Amino acid sequence: MNQKKAKIAVLVSGGGTNLQAILDAQQSGQIASGAVVLVISNNPNAFALTRAANAGVETAVITKKDCDSQAAFEQTILEALAARQIDLIVLAGFMSILSADFTARYERRILNVHPSLIPSFCGQGFYGLHVHEAALAKGVKVTGATVHFVNEIPDGGEILLQKAVDVLPGDTPEVLQRRVMEQAEWKLLPAAVEMISREILGQKG
Ligand code: GAR
């Protein structure tokens, strides 16, 4: 492992298009200060696992079902992270809320991408397609995506990057989700990963 890169773990649950954007950015050199060394999924059927394997990245499946409790689930994740000396955790479509105990251990070292302009359409219950359904139900004309640090408040940590995306007449949740991903999420997340990886490298000396 290259010592001159921040070690990144990406936590996923589903399709993994945001993971793919990070892997592609690493490949192209846009992400130069960090390397994804581990992908953890809480869903054994997540296509994100295939994306990781295709890129030659180690994967781990850690499900709540296999652990007795949320605490045991988080402990298992923490052990996997510690074993690989992970510097930066990226939640890329990870559909599980982490406790304050967990987030406190990685202060300003956990990033999340959320498919709205926080503080709109965020917090408990707002995830995936539901976010876009809520935006369309409200009739907003502009939505977008946010990359933020993760703390004990769901979608409540410091905002790093945001990008606005137009809502267009006739949009379905699926169409809007795709536009927000293409125009905002897949650009913001790699940019934030490089930004914080560079900061970590600076601190490591
Ligand atoms: C993305 O739109 C991401 O922003 C969202 O789920 C999707 C995952 O897609 N995350 C949340 O809603 C978290 N609150 P992906 O698996 O293709 O990256």
PDB file of C-alpha atoms and ligand atoms in Angstrom:
ATOM      1  CA  MET A   1       0.000   0.000   0.000  1.00  0.00           C
ATOM      2  CA  ASN A   2       1.216   3.418  -0.928  1.00  0.00           C
ATOM      3  CA  GLN A   3       2.038   5.200   2.337  1.00  0.00           C
ATOM      4  CA  LYS A   4       1.517   8.563   0.683  1.00  0.00           C
ATOM      5  CA  LYS A   5      -2.225   8.143   0.308  1.00  0.00           C
ATOM      6  CA  ALA A   6      -5.047   8.433   2.810  1.00  0.00           C
ATOM      7  CA  LYS A   7      -6.702   5.052   3.279  1.00  0.00           C
ATOM      8  CA  ILE A   8     -10.359   5.193   2.393  1.00  0.00           C
ATOM      9  CA  ALA A   9     -13.227   2.841   3.246  1.00  0.00           C
ATOM     10  CA  VAL A  10     -16.492   3.268   1.342  1.00  0.00           C
ATOM     11  CA  LEU A  11     -19.702   2.062   2.994  1.00  0.00           C
ATOM     12  CA  VAL A  12     -22.498   1.091   0.607  1.00  0.00           C
ATOM     13  CA  SER A  13     -25.907  -0.587   0.514  1.00  0.00           C
ATOM     14  CA  GLY A  14     -27.066  -0.611  -3.095  1.00  0.00           C
ATOM     15  CA  GLY A  15     -26.162   0.103  -6.692  1.00  0.00           C
ATOM     16  CA  GLY A  16     -22.938   1.881  -5.905  1.00  0.00           C
ATOM     17  CA  THR A  17     -22.900   4.530  -8.624  1.00  0.00           C
ATOM     18  CA  ASN A  18     -21.298   6.963  -6.180  1.00  0.00           C
ATOM     19  CA  LEU A  19     -18.688   4.338  -5.308  1.00  0.00           C
ATOM     20  CA  GLN A  20     -18.069   3.993  -9.067  1.00  0.00           C
ATOM     21  CA  ALA A  21     -17.592   7.752  -9.376  1.00  0.00           C
ATOM     22  CA  ILE A  22     -14.926   7.585  -6.656  1.00  0.00           C
ATOM     23  CA  LEU A  23     -13.178   4.587  -8.255  1.00  0.00           C
ATOM     24  CA  ASP A  24     -13.235   6.297 -11.668  1.00  0.00           C
ATOM     25  CA  ALA A  25     -11.823   9.492 -10.173  1.00  0.00           C
ATOM     26  CA  GLN A  26      -9.043   7.491  -8.602  1.00  0.00           C
ATOM     27  CA  GLN A  27      -8.330   5.850 -11.941  1.00  0.00           C
ATOM     28  CA  SER A  28      -8.256   9.176 -13.782  1.00  0.00           C
ATOM     29  CA  GLY A  29      -6.039  10.818 -11.166  1.00  0.00           C
ATOM     30  CA  GLN A  30      -8.673  13.292  -9.936  1.00  0.00           C
ATOM     31  CA  ILE A  31      -8.381  11.539  -6.595  1.00  0.00           C
ATOM     32  CA  ALA A  32      -4.626  11.430  -6.065  1.00  0.00           C
ATOM     33  CA  SER A  33      -4.330  11.856  -2.293  1.00  0.00           C
ATOM     34  CA  GLY A  34      -6.407   8.878  -1.241  1.00  0.00           C
ATOM     35  CA  ALA A  35      -6.971   5.245  -2.173  1.00  0.00           C
ATOM     36  CA  VAL A  36     -10.065   3.126  -1.619  1.00  0.00           C
ATOM     37  CA  VAL A  37      -8.772   0.041   0.183  1.00  0.00           C
ATOM     38  CA  LEU A  38     -12.033  -1.382   1.528  1.00  0.00           C
ATOM     39  CA  VAL A  39     -15.720  -1.432   0.575  1.00  0.00           C
ATOM     40  CA  ILE A  40     -18.163  -2.504   3.281  1.00  0.00           C
ATOM     41  CA  SER A  41     -21.759  -3.348   2.428  1.00  0.00           C
ATOM     42  CA  ASN A  42     -24.595  -3.997   4.870  1.00  0.00           C
ATOM     43  CA  ASN A  43     -26.445  -5.714   2.020  1.00  0.00           C
ATOM     44  CA  PRO A  44     -24.965  -8.940   0.612  1.00  0.00           C
ATOM     45  CA  ASN A  45     -26.750  -8.385  -2.722  1.00  0.00           C
ATOM     46  CA  ALA A  46     -25.540  -4.830  -3.335  1.00  0.00           C
ATOM     47  CA  PHE A  47     -24.230  -4.355  -6.882  1.00  0.00           C
ATOM     48  CA  ALA A  48     -21.672  -2.019  -5.316  1.00  0.00           C
ATOM     49  CA  LEU A  49     -19.806  -5.163  -4.201  1.00  0.00           C
ATOM     50  CA  THR A  50     -19.377  -6.209  -7.830  1.00  0.00           C
ATOM     51  CA  ARG A  51     -18.104  -2.743  -8.719  1.00  0.00           C
ATOM     52  CA  ALA A  52     -15.526  -2.983  -5.919  1.00  0.00           C
ATOM     53  CA  ALA A  53     -14.439  -6.460  -6.970  1.00  0.00           C
ATOM     54  CA  ASN A  54     -14.095  -5.317 -10.594  1.00  0.00           C
ATOM     55  CA  ALA A  55     -11.750  -2.580  -9.400  1.00  0.00           C
ATOM     56  CA  GLY A  56      -9.743  -5.049  -7.325  1.00  0.00           C
ATOM     57  CA  VAL A  57     -10.820  -3.503  -4.016  1.00  0.00           C
ATOM     58  CA  GLU A  58     -11.268  -5.680  -0.934  1.00  0.00           C
ATOM     59  CA  THR A  59     -14.894  -6.100   0.157  1.00  0.00           C
ATOM     60  CA  ALA A  60     -16.634  -7.034   3.390  1.00  0.00           C
ATOM     61  CA  VAL A  61     -20.308  -7.764   4.035  1.00  0.00           C
ATOM     62  CA  ILE A  62     -21.457  -6.824   7.519  1.00  0.00           C
ATOM     63  CA  THR A  63     -25.204  -7.113   8.117  1.00  0.00           C
ATOM     64  CA  LYS A  64     -27.298  -6.154  11.115  1.00  0.00           C
ATOM     65  CA  LYS A  65     -28.963  -9.545  10.872  1.00  0.00           C
ATOM     66  CA  ASP A  66     -25.681 -11.321  11.542  1.00  0.00           C
ATOM     67  CA  CYS A  67     -24.951  -9.091  14.519  1.00  0.00           C
ATOM     68  CA  ASP A  68     -27.085  -9.177  17.667  1.00  0.00           C
ATOM     69  CA  SER A  69     -27.545  -5.435  17.973  1.00  0.00           C
ATOM     70  CA  GLN A  70     -26.758  -2.060  16.435  1.00  0.00           C
ATOM     71  CA  ALA A  71     -23.813  -1.846  18.857  1.00  0.00           C
ATOM     72  CA  ALA A  72     -22.432  -5.196  17.680  1.00  0.00           C
ATOM     73  CA  PHE A  73     -22.987  -4.195  14.026  1.00  0.00           C
ATOM     74  CA  GLU A  74     -21.040  -0.985  14.534  1.00  0.00           C
ATOM     75  CA  GLN A  75     -18.327  -2.744  16.529  1.00  0.00           C
ATOM     76  CA  THR A  76     -17.787  -5.185  13.661  1.00  0.00           C
ATOM     77  CA  ILE A  77     -17.462  -2.280  11.217  1.00  0.00           C
ATOM     78  CA  LEU A  78     -15.079  -0.449  13.569  1.00  0.00           C
ATOM     79  CA  GLU A  79     -12.870  -3.542  13.810  1.00  0.00           C
ATOM     80  CA  ALA A  80     -12.715  -3.857  10.025  1.00  0.00           C
ATOM     81  CA  LEU A  81     -11.743  -0.184   9.749  1.00  0.00           C
ATOM     82  CA  ALA A  82      -9.131  -0.377  12.487  1.00  0.00           C
ATOM     83  CA  ALA A  83      -7.558  -3.528  11.024  1.00  0.00           C
ATOM     84  CA  ARG A  84      -6.842  -1.580   7.828  1.00  0.00           C
ATOM     85  CA  GLN A  85      -5.930   1.695   9.531  1.00  0.00           C
ATOM     86  CA  ILE A  86      -8.622   3.547   7.642  1.00  0.00           C
ATOM     87  CA  ASP A  87      -8.218   7.336   7.629  1.00  0.00           C
ATOM     88  CA  LEU A  88     -11.424   8.367   5.875  1.00  0.00           C
ATOM     89  CA  ILE A  89     -14.869   6.779   5.722  1.00  0.00           C
ATOM     90  CA  VAL A  90     -17.199   7.624   2.846  1.00  0.00           C
ATOM     91  CA  LEU A  91     -20.904   6.828   3.089  1.00  0.00           C
ATOM     92  CA  ALA A  92     -21.987   6.354  -0.524  1.00  0.00           C
ATOM     93  CA  GLY A  93     -25.612   5.298  -0.447  1.00  0.00           C
ATOM     94  CA  PHE A  94     -25.159   3.618   2.950  1.00  0.00           C
ATOM     95  CA  MET A  95     -28.695   3.185   4.259  1.00  0.00           C
ATOM     96  CA  SER A  96     -28.013   2.798   7.948  1.00  0.00           C
ATOM     97  CA  ILE A  97     -27.725   5.560  10.522  1.00  0.00           C
ATOM     98  CA  LEU A  98     -24.553   5.389  12.613  1.00  0.00           C
ATOM     99  CA  SER A  99     -24.713   6.114  16.348  1.00  0.00           C
ATOM    100  CA  ALA A 100     -23.078   9.024  18.153  1.00  0.00           C
ATOM    101  CA  ASP A 101     -20.575   6.556  19.630  1.00  0.00           C
ATOM    102  CA  PHE A 102     -19.460   5.618  16.137  1.00  0.00           C
ATOM    103  CA  THR A 103     -19.376   9.094  14.610  1.00  0.00           C
ATOM    104  CA  ALA A 104     -17.440  10.533  17.588  1.00  0.00           C
ATOM    105  CA  ARG A 105     -14.569   8.171  16.819  1.00  0.00           C
ATOM    106  CA  TYR A 106     -14.123   9.616  13.336  1.00  0.00           C
ATOM    107  CA  GLU A 107     -14.794  13.297  13.837  1.00  0.00           C
ATOM    108  CA  ARG A 108     -14.498  15.160  10.482  1.00  0.00           C
ATOM    109  CA  ARG A 109     -13.387  11.861   8.995  1.00  0.00           C
ATOM    110  CA  ILE A 110     -16.754  10.563   7.722  1.00  0.00           C
ATOM    111  CA  LEU A 111     -18.275  11.984   4.537  1.00  0.00           C
ATOM    112  CA  ASN A 112     -21.804  11.452   3.288  1.00  0.00           C
ATOM    113  CA  VAL A 113     -23.486  12.331   0.026  1.00  0.00           C
ATOM    114  CA  HIS A 114     -27.153  13.252   0.285  1.00  0.00           C
ATOM    115  CA  PRO A 115     -29.419  13.805  -2.744  1.00  0.00           C
ATOM    116  CA  SER A 116     -30.927  17.179  -1.780  1.00  0.00           C
ATOM    117  CA  LEU A 117     -29.858  20.664  -0.818  1.00  0.00           C
ATOM    118  CA  ILE A 118     -29.632  20.214   2.971  1.00  0.00           C
ATOM    119  CA  PRO A 119     -31.503  21.376   5.087  1.00  0.00           C
ATOM    120  CA  SER A 120     -34.309  20.512   2.653  1.00  0.00           C
ATOM    121  CA  PHE A 121     -35.548  16.917   2.444  1.00  0.00           C
ATOM    122  CA  CYS A 122     -33.075  15.386   4.870  1.00  0.00           C
ATOM    123  CA  GLY A 123     -32.900  13.561   8.193  1.00  0.00           C
ATOM    124  CA  GLN A 124     -34.568  10.347   9.278  1.00  0.00           C
ATOM    125  CA  GLY A 125     -36.759   8.774   6.573  1.00  0.00           C
ATOM    126  CA  PHE A 126     -35.243  10.821   3.746  1.00  0.00           C
ATOM    127  CA  TYR A 127     -33.087   8.460   1.749  1.00  0.00           C
ATOM    128  CA  GLY A 128     -32.763   7.257  -1.822  1.00  0.00           C
ATOM    129  CA  LEU A 129     -35.804   7.730  -4.020  1.00  0.00           C
ATOM    130  CA  HIS A 130     -37.909   9.040  -1.107  1.00  0.00           C
ATOM    131  CA  VAL A 131     -35.911  12.259  -1.153  1.00  0.00           C
ATOM    132  CA  HIS A 132     -36.875  12.931  -4.773  1.00  0.00           C
ATOM    133  CA  GLU A 133     -40.502  11.913  -4.179  1.00  0.00           C
ATOM    134  CA  ALA A 134     -40.660  14.491  -1.381  1.00  0.00           C
ATOM    135  CA  ALA A 135     -39.059  17.189  -3.530  1.00  0.00           C
ATOM    136  CA  LEU A 136     -41.557  16.564  -6.343  1.00  0.00           C
ATOM    137  CA  ALA A 137     -44.496  16.455  -3.901  1.00  0.00           C
ATOM    138  CA  LYS A 138     -43.449  19.852  -2.535  1.00  0.00           C
ATOM    139  CA  GLY A 139     -43.136  21.267  -6.030  1.00  0.00           C
ATOM    140  CA  VAL A 140     -39.645  22.725  -5.631  1.00  0.00           C
ATOM    141  CA  LYS A 141     -38.109  23.964  -8.882  1.00  0.00           C
ATOM    142  CA  VAL A 142     -34.519  23.454  -7.780  1.00  0.00           C
ATOM    143  CA  THR A 143     -33.022  20.587  -5.832  1.00  0.00           C
ATOM    144  CA  GLY A 144     -29.479  19.197  -5.779  1.00  0.00           C
ATOM    145  CA  ALA A 145     -26.981  17.299  -3.688  1.00  0.00           C
ATOM    146  CA  THR A 146     -24.869  17.885  -0.601  1.00  0.00           C
ATOM    147  CA  VAL A 147     -21.642  16.373   0.681  1.00  0.00           C
ATOM    148  CA  HIS A 148     -21.228  16.853   4.412  1.00  0.00           C
ATOM    149  CA  PHE A 149     -19.317  15.558   7.400  1.00  0.00           C
ATOM    150  CA  VAL A 150     -21.236  12.984   9.409  1.00  0.00           C
ATOM    151  CA  ASN A 151     -21.933  13.609  13.085  1.00  0.00           C
ATOM    152  CA  GLU A 152     -24.550  12.310  15.538  1.00  0.00           C
ATOM    153  CA  ILE A 153     -27.399  14.179  13.806  1.00  0.00           C
ATOM    154  CA  PRO A 154     -28.682  12.441  10.640  1.00  0.00           C
ATOM    155  CA  ASP A 155     -27.640  14.684   7.710  1.00  0.00           C
ATOM    156  CA  GLY A 156     -26.721  17.334  10.303  1.00  0.00           C
ATOM    157  CA  GLY A 157     -22.929  17.607  10.026  1.00  0.00           C
ATOM    158  CA  GLU A 158     -20.963  20.487   8.533  1.00  0.00           C
ATOM    159  CA  ILE A 159     -21.667  21.034   4.848  1.00  0.00           C
ATOM    160  CA  LEU A 160     -18.647  20.765   2.559  1.00  0.00           C
ATOM    161  CA  LEU A 161     -20.048  21.044  -0.969  1.00  0.00           C
ATOM    162  CA  GLN A 162     -23.444  21.605  -2.578  1.00  0.00           C
ATOM    163  CA  LYS A 163     -24.674  21.812  -6.144  1.00  0.00           C
ATOM    164  CA  ALA A 164     -28.096  22.844  -7.414  1.00  0.00           C
ATOM    165  CA  VAL A 165     -29.968  20.874 -10.076  1.00  0.00           C
ATOM    166  CA  ASP A 166     -33.130  21.963 -11.894  1.00  0.00           C
ATOM    167  CA  VAL A 167     -36.400  20.093 -11.481  1.00  0.00           C
ATOM    168  CA  LEU A 168     -38.055  19.880 -14.895  1.00  0.00           C
ATOM    169  CA  PRO A 169     -41.717  19.543 -15.893  1.00  0.00           C
ATOM    170  CA  GLY A 170     -42.751  15.903 -16.094  1.00  0.00           C
ATOM    171  CA  ASP A 171     -39.975  14.644 -13.830  1.00  0.00           C
ATOM    172  CA  THR A 172     -40.554  11.319 -12.115  1.00  0.00           C
ATOM    173  CA  PRO A 173     -38.606  10.482  -8.943  1.00  0.00           C
ATOM    174  CA  GLU A 174     -36.415   8.159 -11.017  1.00  0.00           C
ATOM    175  CA  VAL A 175     -35.664  10.749 -13.694  1.00  0.00           C
ATOM    176  CA  LEU A 176     -34.901  13.391 -11.089  1.00  0.00           C
ATOM    177  CA  GLN A 177     -32.707  11.016  -9.103  1.00  0.00           C
ATOM    178  CA  ARG A 178     -30.643  10.258 -12.202  1.00  0.00           C
ATOM    179  CA  ARG A 179     -30.214  13.968 -13.033  1.00  0.00           C
ATOM    180  CA  VAL A 180     -29.141  14.784  -9.472  1.00  0.00           C
ATOM    181  CA  MET A 181     -26.627  11.947  -9.573  1.00  0.00           C
ATOM    182  CA  GLU A 182     -25.188  12.908 -12.968  1.00  0.00           C
ATOM    183  CA  GLN A 183     -25.077  16.657 -12.461  1.00  0.00           C
ATOM    184  CA  ALA A 184     -24.244  16.821  -8.773  1.00  0.00           C
ATOM    185  CA  GLU A 185     -23.462  13.689  -6.723  1.00  0.00           C
ATOM    186  CA  TRP A 186     -20.918  12.063  -9.035  1.00  0.00           C
ATOM    187  CA  LYS A 187     -19.029  15.366  -9.259  1.00  0.00           C
ATOM    188  CA  LEU A 188     -19.225  16.543  -5.659  1.00  0.00           C
ATOM    189  CA  LEU A 189     -18.311  13.303  -3.935  1.00  0.00           C
ATOM    190  CA  PRO A 190     -14.970  12.666  -5.707  1.00  0.00           C
ATOM    191  CA  ALA A 191     -14.064  16.352  -5.248  1.00  0.00           C
ATOM    192  CA  ALA A 192     -14.773  16.154  -1.506  1.00  0.00           C
ATOM    193  CA  VAL A 193     -12.883  12.874  -1.165  1.00  0.00           C
ATOM    194  CA  GLU A 194      -9.779  14.411  -2.742  1.00  0.00           C
ATOM    195  CA  MET A 195     -10.126  17.569  -0.627  1.00  0.00           C
ATOM    196  CA  ILE A 196     -10.280  15.719   2.693  1.00  0.00           C
ATOM    197  CA  SER A 197      -7.708  13.093   1.681  1.00  0.00           C
ATOM    198  CA  ARG A 198      -5.252  15.899   0.953  1.00  0.00           C
ATOM    199  CA  GLU A 199      -6.000  17.443   4.346  1.00  0.00           C
ATOM    200  CA  ILE A 200      -5.364  14.088   6.046  1.00  0.00           C
ATOM    201  CA  LEU A 201      -2.052  13.653   4.238  1.00  0.00           C
ATOM    202  CA  GLY A 202      -1.021  17.125   5.330  1.00  0.00           C
ATOM    203  CA  GLN A 203      -1.715  16.229   8.951  1.00  0.00           C
ATOM    204  CA  LYS A 204       0.138  12.939   8.713  1.00  0.00           C
ATOM    205  CA  GLY A 205       3.186  14.834   7.437  1.00  0.00           C
TER     206      GLY A 205
HETATM  207  C1  GAR B   1     -27.661   8.258  -3.874  1.00  0.00           C
HETATM  208  O1  GAR B   1     -28.584   9.100  -4.517  1.00  0.00           O
HETATM  209  C2  GAR B   1     -27.287   8.808  -2.517  1.00  0.00           C
HETATM  210  O2  GAR B   1     -27.174  10.197  -2.491  1.00  0.00           O
HETATM  211  C3  GAR B   1     -28.456   8.372  -1.693  1.00  0.00           C
HETATM  212  O3  GAR B   1     -28.756   7.061  -2.153  1.00  0.00           O
HETATM  213  C4  GAR B   1     -28.325   6.923  -3.519  1.00  0.00           C
HETATM  214  C5  GAR B   1     -27.370   5.761  -3.602  1.00  0.00           C
HETATM  215  O4  GAR B   1     -27.025   5.466  -4.932  1.00  0.00           O
HETATM  216  N1  GAR B   1     -28.154   8.393  -0.291  1.00  0.00           N
HETATM  217  C6  GAR B   1     -29.024   8.728   0.637  1.00  0.00           C
HETATM  218  O5  GAR B   1     -30.187   8.985   0.412  1.00  0.00           O
HETATM  219  C7  GAR B   1     -28.466   8.763   2.048  1.00  0.00           C
HETATM  220  N2  GAR B   1     -29.334   9.499   2.912  1.00  0.00           N
HETATM  221  P1  GAR B   1     -25.732   4.637  -5.304  1.00  0.00           P
HETATM  222  O6  GAR B   1     -25.755   3.343  -4.493  1.00  0.00           O
HETATM  223  O7  GAR B   1     -25.885   4.367  -6.772  1.00  0.00           O
HETATM  224  O8  GAR B   1     -24.513   5.470  -4.998  1.00  0.00           O
END
